[in-house]
GROMACS .gro file of C-alpha atoms in nm:
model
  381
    1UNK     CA    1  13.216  14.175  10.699
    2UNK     CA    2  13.006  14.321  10.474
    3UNK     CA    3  12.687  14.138  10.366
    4UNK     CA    4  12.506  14.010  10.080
    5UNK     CA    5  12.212  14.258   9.970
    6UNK     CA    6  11.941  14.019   9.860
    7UNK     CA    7  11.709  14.313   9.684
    8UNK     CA    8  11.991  14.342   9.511
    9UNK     CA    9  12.079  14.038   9.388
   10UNK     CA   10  11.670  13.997   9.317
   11UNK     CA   11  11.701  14.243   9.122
   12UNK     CA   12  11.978  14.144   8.904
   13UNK     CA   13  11.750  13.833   8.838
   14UNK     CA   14  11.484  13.953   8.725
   15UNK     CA   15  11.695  14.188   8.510
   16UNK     CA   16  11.770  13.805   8.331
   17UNK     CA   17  11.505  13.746   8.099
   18UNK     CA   18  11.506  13.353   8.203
   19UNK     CA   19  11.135  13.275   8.053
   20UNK     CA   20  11.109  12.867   8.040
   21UNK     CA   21  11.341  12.687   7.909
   22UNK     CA   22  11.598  13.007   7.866
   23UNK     CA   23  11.853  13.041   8.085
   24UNK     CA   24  11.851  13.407   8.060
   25UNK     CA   25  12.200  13.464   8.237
   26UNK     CA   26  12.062  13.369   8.600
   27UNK     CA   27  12.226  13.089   8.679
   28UNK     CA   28  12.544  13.224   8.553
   29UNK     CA   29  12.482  13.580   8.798
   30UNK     CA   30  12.437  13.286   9.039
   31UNK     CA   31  12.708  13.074   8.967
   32UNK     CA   32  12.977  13.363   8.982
   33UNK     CA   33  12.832  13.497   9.342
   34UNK     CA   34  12.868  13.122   9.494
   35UNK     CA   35  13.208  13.008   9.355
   36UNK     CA   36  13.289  13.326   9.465
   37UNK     CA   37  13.152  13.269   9.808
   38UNK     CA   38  13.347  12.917   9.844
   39UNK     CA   39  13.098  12.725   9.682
   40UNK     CA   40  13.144  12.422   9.449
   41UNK     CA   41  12.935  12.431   9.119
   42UNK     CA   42  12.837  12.228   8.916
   43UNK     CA   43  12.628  12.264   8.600
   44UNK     CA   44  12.314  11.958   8.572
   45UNK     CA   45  12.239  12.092   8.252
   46UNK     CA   46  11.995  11.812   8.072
   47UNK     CA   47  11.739  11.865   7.759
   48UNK     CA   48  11.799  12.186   7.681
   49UNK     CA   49  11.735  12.297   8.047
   50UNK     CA   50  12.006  12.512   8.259
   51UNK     CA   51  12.028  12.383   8.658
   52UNK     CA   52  12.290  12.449   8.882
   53UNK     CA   53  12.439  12.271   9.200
   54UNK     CA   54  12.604  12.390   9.410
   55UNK     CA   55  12.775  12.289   9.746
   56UNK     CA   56  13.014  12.437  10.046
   57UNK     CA   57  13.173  12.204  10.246
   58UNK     CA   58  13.203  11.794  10.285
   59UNK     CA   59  12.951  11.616  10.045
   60UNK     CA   60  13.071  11.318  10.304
   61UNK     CA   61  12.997  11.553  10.606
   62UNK     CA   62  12.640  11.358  10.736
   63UNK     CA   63  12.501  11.692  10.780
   64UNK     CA   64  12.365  11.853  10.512
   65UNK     CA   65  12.116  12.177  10.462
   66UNK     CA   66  11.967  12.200  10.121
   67UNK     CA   67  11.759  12.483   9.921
   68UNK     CA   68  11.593  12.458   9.616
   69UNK     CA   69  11.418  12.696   9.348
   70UNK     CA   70  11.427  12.811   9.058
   71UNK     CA   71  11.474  13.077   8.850
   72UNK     CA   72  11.274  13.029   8.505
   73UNK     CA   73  10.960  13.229   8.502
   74UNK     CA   74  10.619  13.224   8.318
   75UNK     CA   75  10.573  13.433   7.981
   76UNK     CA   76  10.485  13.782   8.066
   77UNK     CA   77  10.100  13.780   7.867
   78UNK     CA   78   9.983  14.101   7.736
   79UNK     CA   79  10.316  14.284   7.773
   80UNK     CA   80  10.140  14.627   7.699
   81UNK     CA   81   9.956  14.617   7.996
   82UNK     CA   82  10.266  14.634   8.255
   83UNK     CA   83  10.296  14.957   8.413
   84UNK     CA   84  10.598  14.874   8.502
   85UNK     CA   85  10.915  14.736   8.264
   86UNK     CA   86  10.867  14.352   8.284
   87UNK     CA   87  11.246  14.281   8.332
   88UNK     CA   88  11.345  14.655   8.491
   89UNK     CA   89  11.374  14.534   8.839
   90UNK     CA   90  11.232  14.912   8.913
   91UNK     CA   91  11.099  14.997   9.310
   92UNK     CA   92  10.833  15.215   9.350
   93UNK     CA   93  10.736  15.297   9.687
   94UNK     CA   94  10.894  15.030   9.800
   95UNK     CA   95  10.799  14.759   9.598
   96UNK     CA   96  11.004  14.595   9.305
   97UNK     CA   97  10.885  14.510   8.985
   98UNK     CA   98  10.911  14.238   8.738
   99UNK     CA   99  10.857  13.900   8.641
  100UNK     CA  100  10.948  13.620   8.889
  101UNK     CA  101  10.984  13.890   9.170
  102UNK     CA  102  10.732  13.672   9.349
  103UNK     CA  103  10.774  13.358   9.250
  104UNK     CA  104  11.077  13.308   9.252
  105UNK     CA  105  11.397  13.513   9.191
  106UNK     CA  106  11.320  13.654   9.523
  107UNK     CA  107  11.363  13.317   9.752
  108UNK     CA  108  11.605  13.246   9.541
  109UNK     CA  109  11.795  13.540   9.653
  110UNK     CA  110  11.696  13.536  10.008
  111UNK     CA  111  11.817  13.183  10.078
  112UNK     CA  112  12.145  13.222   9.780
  113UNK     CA  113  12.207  13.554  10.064
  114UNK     CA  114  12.150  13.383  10.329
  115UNK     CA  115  12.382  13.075  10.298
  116UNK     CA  116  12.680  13.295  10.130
  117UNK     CA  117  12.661  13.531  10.446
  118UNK     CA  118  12.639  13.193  10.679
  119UNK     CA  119  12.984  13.034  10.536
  120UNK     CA  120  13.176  13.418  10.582
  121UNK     CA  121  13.040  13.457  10.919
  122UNK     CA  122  13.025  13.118  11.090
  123UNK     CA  123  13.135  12.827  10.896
  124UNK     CA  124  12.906  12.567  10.970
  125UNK     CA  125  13.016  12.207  11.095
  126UNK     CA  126  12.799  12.052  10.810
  127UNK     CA  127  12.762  12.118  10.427
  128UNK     CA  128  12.498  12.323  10.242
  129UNK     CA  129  12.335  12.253   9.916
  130UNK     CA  130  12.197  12.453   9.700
  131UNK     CA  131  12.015  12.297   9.406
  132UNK     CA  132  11.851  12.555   9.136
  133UNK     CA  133  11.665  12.471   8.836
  134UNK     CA  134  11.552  12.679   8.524
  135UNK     CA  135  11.274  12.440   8.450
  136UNK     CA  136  11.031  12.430   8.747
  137UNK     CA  137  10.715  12.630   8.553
  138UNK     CA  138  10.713  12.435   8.223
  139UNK     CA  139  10.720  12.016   8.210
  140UNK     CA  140  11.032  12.013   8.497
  141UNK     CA  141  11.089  11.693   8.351
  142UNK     CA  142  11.463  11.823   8.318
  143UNK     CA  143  11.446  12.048   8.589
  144UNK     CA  144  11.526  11.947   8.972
  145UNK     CA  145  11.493  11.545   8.859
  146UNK     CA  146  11.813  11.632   8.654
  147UNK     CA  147  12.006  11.768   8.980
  148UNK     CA  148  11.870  11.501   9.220
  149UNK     CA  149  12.036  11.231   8.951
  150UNK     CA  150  12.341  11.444   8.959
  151UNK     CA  151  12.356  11.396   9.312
  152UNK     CA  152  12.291  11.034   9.355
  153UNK     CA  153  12.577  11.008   9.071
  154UNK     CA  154  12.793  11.235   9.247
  155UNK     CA  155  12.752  11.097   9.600
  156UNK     CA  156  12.627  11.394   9.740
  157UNK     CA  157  12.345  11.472   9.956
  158UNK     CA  158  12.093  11.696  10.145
  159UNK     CA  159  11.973  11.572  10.508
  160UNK     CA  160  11.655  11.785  10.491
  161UNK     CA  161  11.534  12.067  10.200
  162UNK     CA  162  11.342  12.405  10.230
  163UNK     CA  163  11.175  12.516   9.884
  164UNK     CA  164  11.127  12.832   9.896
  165UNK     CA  165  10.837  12.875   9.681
  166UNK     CA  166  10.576  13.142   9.788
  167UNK     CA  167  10.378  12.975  10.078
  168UNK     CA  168  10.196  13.271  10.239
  169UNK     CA  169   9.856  13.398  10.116
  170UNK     CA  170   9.861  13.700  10.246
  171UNK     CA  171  10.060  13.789  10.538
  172UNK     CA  172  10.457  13.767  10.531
  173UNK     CA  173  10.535  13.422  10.779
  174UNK     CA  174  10.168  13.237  10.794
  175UNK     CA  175  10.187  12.941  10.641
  176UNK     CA  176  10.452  12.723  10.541
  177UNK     CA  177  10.409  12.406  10.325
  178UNK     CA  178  10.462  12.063  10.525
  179UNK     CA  179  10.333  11.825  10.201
  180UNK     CA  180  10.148  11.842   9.827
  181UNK     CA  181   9.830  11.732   9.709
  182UNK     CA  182   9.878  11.496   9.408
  183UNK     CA  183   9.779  11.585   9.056
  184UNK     CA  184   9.677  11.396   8.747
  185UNK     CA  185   9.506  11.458   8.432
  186UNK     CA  186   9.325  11.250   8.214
  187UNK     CA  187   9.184  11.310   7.875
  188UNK     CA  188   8.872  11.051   7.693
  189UNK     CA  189   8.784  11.018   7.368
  190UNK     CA  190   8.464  10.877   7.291
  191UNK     CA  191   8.408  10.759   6.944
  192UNK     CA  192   8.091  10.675   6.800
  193UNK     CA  193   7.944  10.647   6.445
  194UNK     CA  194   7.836  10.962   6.281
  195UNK     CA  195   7.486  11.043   6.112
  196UNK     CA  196   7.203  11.272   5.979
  197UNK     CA  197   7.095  11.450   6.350
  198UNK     CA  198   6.728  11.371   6.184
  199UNK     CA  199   6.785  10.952   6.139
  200UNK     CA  200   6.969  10.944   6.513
  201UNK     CA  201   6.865  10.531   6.529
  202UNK     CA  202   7.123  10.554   6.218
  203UNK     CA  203   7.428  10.683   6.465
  204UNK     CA  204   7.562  10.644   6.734
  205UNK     CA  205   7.603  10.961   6.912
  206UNK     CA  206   7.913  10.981   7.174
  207UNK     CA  207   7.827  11.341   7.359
  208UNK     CA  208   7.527  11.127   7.546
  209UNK     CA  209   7.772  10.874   7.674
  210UNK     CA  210   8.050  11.164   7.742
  211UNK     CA  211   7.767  11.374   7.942
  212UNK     CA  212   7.715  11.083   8.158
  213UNK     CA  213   8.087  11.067   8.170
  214UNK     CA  214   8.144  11.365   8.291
  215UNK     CA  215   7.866  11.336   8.536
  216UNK     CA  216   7.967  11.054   8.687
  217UNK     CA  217   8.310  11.204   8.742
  218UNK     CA  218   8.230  11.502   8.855
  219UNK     CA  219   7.932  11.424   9.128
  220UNK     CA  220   8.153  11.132   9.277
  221UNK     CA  221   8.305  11.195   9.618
  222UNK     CA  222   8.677  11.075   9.661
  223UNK     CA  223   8.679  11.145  10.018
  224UNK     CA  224   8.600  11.337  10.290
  225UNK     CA  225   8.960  11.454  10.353
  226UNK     CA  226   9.232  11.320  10.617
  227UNK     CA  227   9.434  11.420  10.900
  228UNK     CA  228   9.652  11.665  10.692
  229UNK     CA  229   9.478  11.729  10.376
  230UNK     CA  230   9.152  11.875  10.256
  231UNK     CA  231   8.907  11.618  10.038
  232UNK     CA  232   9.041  11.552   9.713
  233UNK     CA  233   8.863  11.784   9.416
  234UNK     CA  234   8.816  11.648   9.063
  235UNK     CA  235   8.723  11.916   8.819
  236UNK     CA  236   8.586  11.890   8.465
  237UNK     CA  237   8.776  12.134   8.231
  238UNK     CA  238   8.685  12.088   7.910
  239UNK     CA  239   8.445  11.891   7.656
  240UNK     CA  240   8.498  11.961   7.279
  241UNK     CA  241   8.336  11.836   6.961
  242UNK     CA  242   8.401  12.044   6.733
  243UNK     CA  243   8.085  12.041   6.544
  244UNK     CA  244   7.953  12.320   6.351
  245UNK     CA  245   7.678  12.164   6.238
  246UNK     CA  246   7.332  12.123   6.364
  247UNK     CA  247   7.185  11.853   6.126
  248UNK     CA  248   7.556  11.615   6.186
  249UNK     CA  249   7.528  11.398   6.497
  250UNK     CA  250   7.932  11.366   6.485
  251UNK     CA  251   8.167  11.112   6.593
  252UNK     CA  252   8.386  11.187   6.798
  253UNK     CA  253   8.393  11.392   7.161
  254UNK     CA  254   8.693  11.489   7.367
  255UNK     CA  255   8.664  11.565   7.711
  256UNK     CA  256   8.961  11.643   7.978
  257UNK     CA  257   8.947  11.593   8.377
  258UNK     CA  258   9.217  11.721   8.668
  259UNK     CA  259   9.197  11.572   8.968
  260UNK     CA  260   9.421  11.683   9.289
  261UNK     CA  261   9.412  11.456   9.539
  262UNK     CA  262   9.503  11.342   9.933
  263UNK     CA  263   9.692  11.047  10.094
  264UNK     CA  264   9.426  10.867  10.048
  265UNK     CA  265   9.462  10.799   9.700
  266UNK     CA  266   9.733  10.746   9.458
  267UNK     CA  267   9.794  10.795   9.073
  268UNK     CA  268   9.758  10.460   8.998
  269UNK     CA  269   9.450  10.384   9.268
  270UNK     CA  270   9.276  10.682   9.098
  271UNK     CA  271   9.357  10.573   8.733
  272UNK     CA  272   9.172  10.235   8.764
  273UNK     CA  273   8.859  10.426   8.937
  274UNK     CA  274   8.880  10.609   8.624
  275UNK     CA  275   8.896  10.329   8.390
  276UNK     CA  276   8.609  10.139   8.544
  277UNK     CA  277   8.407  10.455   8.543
  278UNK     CA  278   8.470  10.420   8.126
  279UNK     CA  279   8.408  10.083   8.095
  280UNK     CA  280   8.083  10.107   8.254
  281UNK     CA  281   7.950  10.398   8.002
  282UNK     CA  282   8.118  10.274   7.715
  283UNK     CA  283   7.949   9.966   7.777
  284UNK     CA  284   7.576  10.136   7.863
  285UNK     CA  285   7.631  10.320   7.509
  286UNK     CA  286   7.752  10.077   7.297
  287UNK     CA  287   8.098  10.378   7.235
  288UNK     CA  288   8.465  10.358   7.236
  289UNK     CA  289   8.646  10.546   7.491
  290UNK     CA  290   8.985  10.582   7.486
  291UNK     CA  291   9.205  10.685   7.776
  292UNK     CA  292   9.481  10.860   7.848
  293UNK     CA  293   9.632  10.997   8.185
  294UNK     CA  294   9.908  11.213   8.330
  295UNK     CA  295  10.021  11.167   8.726
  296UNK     CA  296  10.227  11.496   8.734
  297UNK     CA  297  10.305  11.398   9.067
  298UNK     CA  298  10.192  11.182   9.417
  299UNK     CA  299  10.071  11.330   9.717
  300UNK     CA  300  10.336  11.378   9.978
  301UNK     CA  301  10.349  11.469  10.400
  302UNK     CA  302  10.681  11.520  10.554
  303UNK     CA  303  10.536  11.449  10.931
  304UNK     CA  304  10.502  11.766  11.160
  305UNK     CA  305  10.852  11.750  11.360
  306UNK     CA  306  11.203  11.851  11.392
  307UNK     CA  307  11.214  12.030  11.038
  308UNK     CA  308  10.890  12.195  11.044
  309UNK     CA  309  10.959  12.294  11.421
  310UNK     CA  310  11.291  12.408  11.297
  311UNK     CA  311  11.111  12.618  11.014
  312UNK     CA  312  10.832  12.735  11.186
  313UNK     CA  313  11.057  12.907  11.493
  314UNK     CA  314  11.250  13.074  11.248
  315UNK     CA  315  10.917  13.244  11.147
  316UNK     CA  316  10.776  13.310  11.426
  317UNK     CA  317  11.120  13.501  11.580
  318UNK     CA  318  11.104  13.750  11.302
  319UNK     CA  319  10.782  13.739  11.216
  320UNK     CA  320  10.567  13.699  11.521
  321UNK     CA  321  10.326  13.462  11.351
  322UNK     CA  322  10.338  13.085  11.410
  323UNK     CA  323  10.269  12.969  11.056
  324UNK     CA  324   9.979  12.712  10.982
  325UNK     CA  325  10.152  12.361  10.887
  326UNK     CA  326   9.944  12.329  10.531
  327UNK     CA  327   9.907  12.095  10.241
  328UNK     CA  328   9.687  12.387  10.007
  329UNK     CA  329   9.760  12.493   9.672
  330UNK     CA  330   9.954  12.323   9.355
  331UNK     CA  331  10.221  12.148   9.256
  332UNK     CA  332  10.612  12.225   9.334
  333UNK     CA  333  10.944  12.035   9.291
  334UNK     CA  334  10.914  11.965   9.592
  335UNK     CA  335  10.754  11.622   9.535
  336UNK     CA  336  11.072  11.510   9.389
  337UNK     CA  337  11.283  11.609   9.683
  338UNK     CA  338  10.994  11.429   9.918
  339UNK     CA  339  11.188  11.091   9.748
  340UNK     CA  340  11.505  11.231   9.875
  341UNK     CA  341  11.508  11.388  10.177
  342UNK     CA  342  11.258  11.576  10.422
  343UNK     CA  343  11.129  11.860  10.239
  344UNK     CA  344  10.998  12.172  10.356
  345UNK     CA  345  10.851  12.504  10.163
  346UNK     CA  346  10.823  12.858  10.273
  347UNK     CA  347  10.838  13.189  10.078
  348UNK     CA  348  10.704  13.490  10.042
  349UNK     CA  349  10.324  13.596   9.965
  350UNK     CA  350  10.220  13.479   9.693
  351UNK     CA  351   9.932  13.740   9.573
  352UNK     CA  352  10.059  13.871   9.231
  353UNK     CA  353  10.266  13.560   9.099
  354UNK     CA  354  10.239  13.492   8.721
  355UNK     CA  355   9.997  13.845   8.725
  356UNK     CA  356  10.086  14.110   8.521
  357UNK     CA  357  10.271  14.393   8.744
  358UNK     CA  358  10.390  14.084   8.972
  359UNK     CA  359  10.594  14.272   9.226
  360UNK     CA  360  10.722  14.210   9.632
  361UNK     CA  361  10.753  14.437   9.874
  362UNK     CA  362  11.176  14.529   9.955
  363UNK     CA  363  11.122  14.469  10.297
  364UNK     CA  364  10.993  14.138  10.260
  365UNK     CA  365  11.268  14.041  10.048
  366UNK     CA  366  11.520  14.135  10.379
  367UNK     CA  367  11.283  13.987  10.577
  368UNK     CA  368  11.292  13.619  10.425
  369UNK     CA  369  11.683  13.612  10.398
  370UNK     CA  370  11.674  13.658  10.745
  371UNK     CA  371  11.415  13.372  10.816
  372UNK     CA  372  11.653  13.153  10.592
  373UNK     CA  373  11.966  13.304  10.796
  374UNK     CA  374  11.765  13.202  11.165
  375UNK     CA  375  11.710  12.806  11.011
  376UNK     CA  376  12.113  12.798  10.934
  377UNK     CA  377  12.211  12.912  11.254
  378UNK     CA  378  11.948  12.700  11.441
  379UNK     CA  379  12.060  12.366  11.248
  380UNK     CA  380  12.366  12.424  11.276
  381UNK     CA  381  12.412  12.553  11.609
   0.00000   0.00000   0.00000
């Protein structure tokens, strides 16, 4: 039987200019190749975002593979310095061009390949999800949250999840993603009472009181790291004013914090460190501070074990590397799925995703669809 080219389908994604939150045609190239395939779709289309579910075989069955992605893609920056056509989907030398080659029409393809070629050749005892969102690089507040409501409506369900985000630094099958740092933001406002820079006993200056802020912050240690994770890392990223003068104490300052962290901390642990931390200088100041904070998402570990065993064979058979079981890097939808089932990431390298000229080597595309096509048959089998 003849089987599903997963360059190719790559590069009719990228060829869908699907920039967050437009749908571009993607998920409709993707929709047509499951149905076609046997799969059941369904659109999870919520606020203004495209997703798309879709399923072969018994949602009752108890065993179910999932994968998830997406295939929205960052704004392509200073278009006029792409070599390449941005959307062309062109190969030079072996290597295709375009946004969201990387990260990630490619995995997208690769595991969409994979599990179309799986149900023609050897229908599995088992069902297979597929779960694809067009809203994992902006808010994804609509994005896989909207399909894993669709599925607790619908009854249906995924035993264990691979994301297949970009995992690797630099070599194809090195690392694969076991669990996610957590990540929160928080922004102050410290208010004070403006005045003549030359009467200062007049005001009440609040960039004092957000230096020491800041300071405070940024010099404290969270921890020292834990079994699976590296320390946690709070970084200061910006303190405005907005003063153009040099005679105007002003009153206002604005500063901004991001903090990823372990699992030795949570959002809500961390937020009342944070507010002590303002109580104490708003108090040694006499300011107000105001507070706000983000948790874009909770630290997560899916234990070492049968699904990262399962993952990691499949790499090293066509790879030759055993990957290193990591918790590096940002954030992924994959601390959604966490709540759902075990979740597992791996993907191609990662070097030139969101860059200008992003681009992946062909072979690697071939490459991961068969990784994908080694954790079917060994689940299955």
């Amino acid at each position: 039987m003849t089987q599903t080219d997963a360059a190719d389908l790559t590069a009719r994604l990228i060829r869908c200019p699907s920039v967050t939150p437009q749908e571009g045609g993607a998920l409709v190239l993707l929709e047509q190749e499951l149905s076609a395939a046997g799969f059941h779709c369904m659109r999870a289309d919520r606020g203004g975002i495209s997703n798309l579910f879709a399923r072969w075989g018994d949602k009752a069955h108890p065993r179910s593979f999932g994968f998830n992605g997406h295939t929205d893609v960052v704004p392509l920056g200073d278009e006029a310095a792409w070599t390449m056509p941005p959307f062309g989907a062109e190969v030079k030398d072996g290597v295709m061009y375009g946004r969201g080659a990387t990260d990630m029409k490619s995995g997208v393809a690769a595991f969409v390949a994979a599990a179309i070629d799986h149900v023609r050749d050897t229908p599995p005892d088992g069902a297979i999800v597929i779960a694809i969102t067009g809203d994992e690089e902006a808010d994804a507040i609509d994005g896989t949250t909207a399909l894993l409501d669709h599925m607790a409506r619908a009854g249906e369900q995924m035993s264990v999840c691979i994301v297949g985000e970009p995992t690797c630094p630099e070599k194809m099958g090195e690392m694969i993603k076991i669990g996610r740092r957590g990540s929160m933001s928080a922004w102050f406002t410290v208010t004070g009472v403006q005045g003549h820079s030359a009467y200062p006993h007049r005001a009440r200056n609040p960039l004092p009181a957000m230096a020491r802020l800041m300071d405070r912050l940024a010099s404290h240690v969270l921890d020292k790291g834990t079994a699976h994770f590296d320390p946690s890392t709070l970084a200061v990223v910006t303190i405005d004013t907005g003063n153009p003068a040099t005679n105007v104490i002003p009153a206002e300052c604005r500063g901004t914090v991001n903090i990823r962290f372990n699992d030795s901390h949570s959002g809500a642990s961390l937020t009342g460190w944070l507010q002590s931390e303002v109580d104490a200088v708003a108090t040694e100041f006499g300011v107000t501070i105001d507070m706000k904070v983000k948790v874009s998402g909770e630290s997560f570990l899916t234990p070492p074990g049968a699904l990262s065993d399962l993952v990691s064979d499949a790499v090293e058979a066509e790879t030759g590397l055993r990957p290193v079981l990591s918790t590096t890097g940002g954030t992924s939808d994959a601390r959604f799925i966490k709540d759902h089932c075990p979740v597992v990431e791996f993907g191609l390298v990662g070097q030139t995703m969101h860059q200008v000229d992003e681009r992946v080597e062909v072979a690697q595309i071939h490459q991961l669809k068969r990784i994908y096509a080694r954790m079917l048959g060994a689940y299955f089998g």
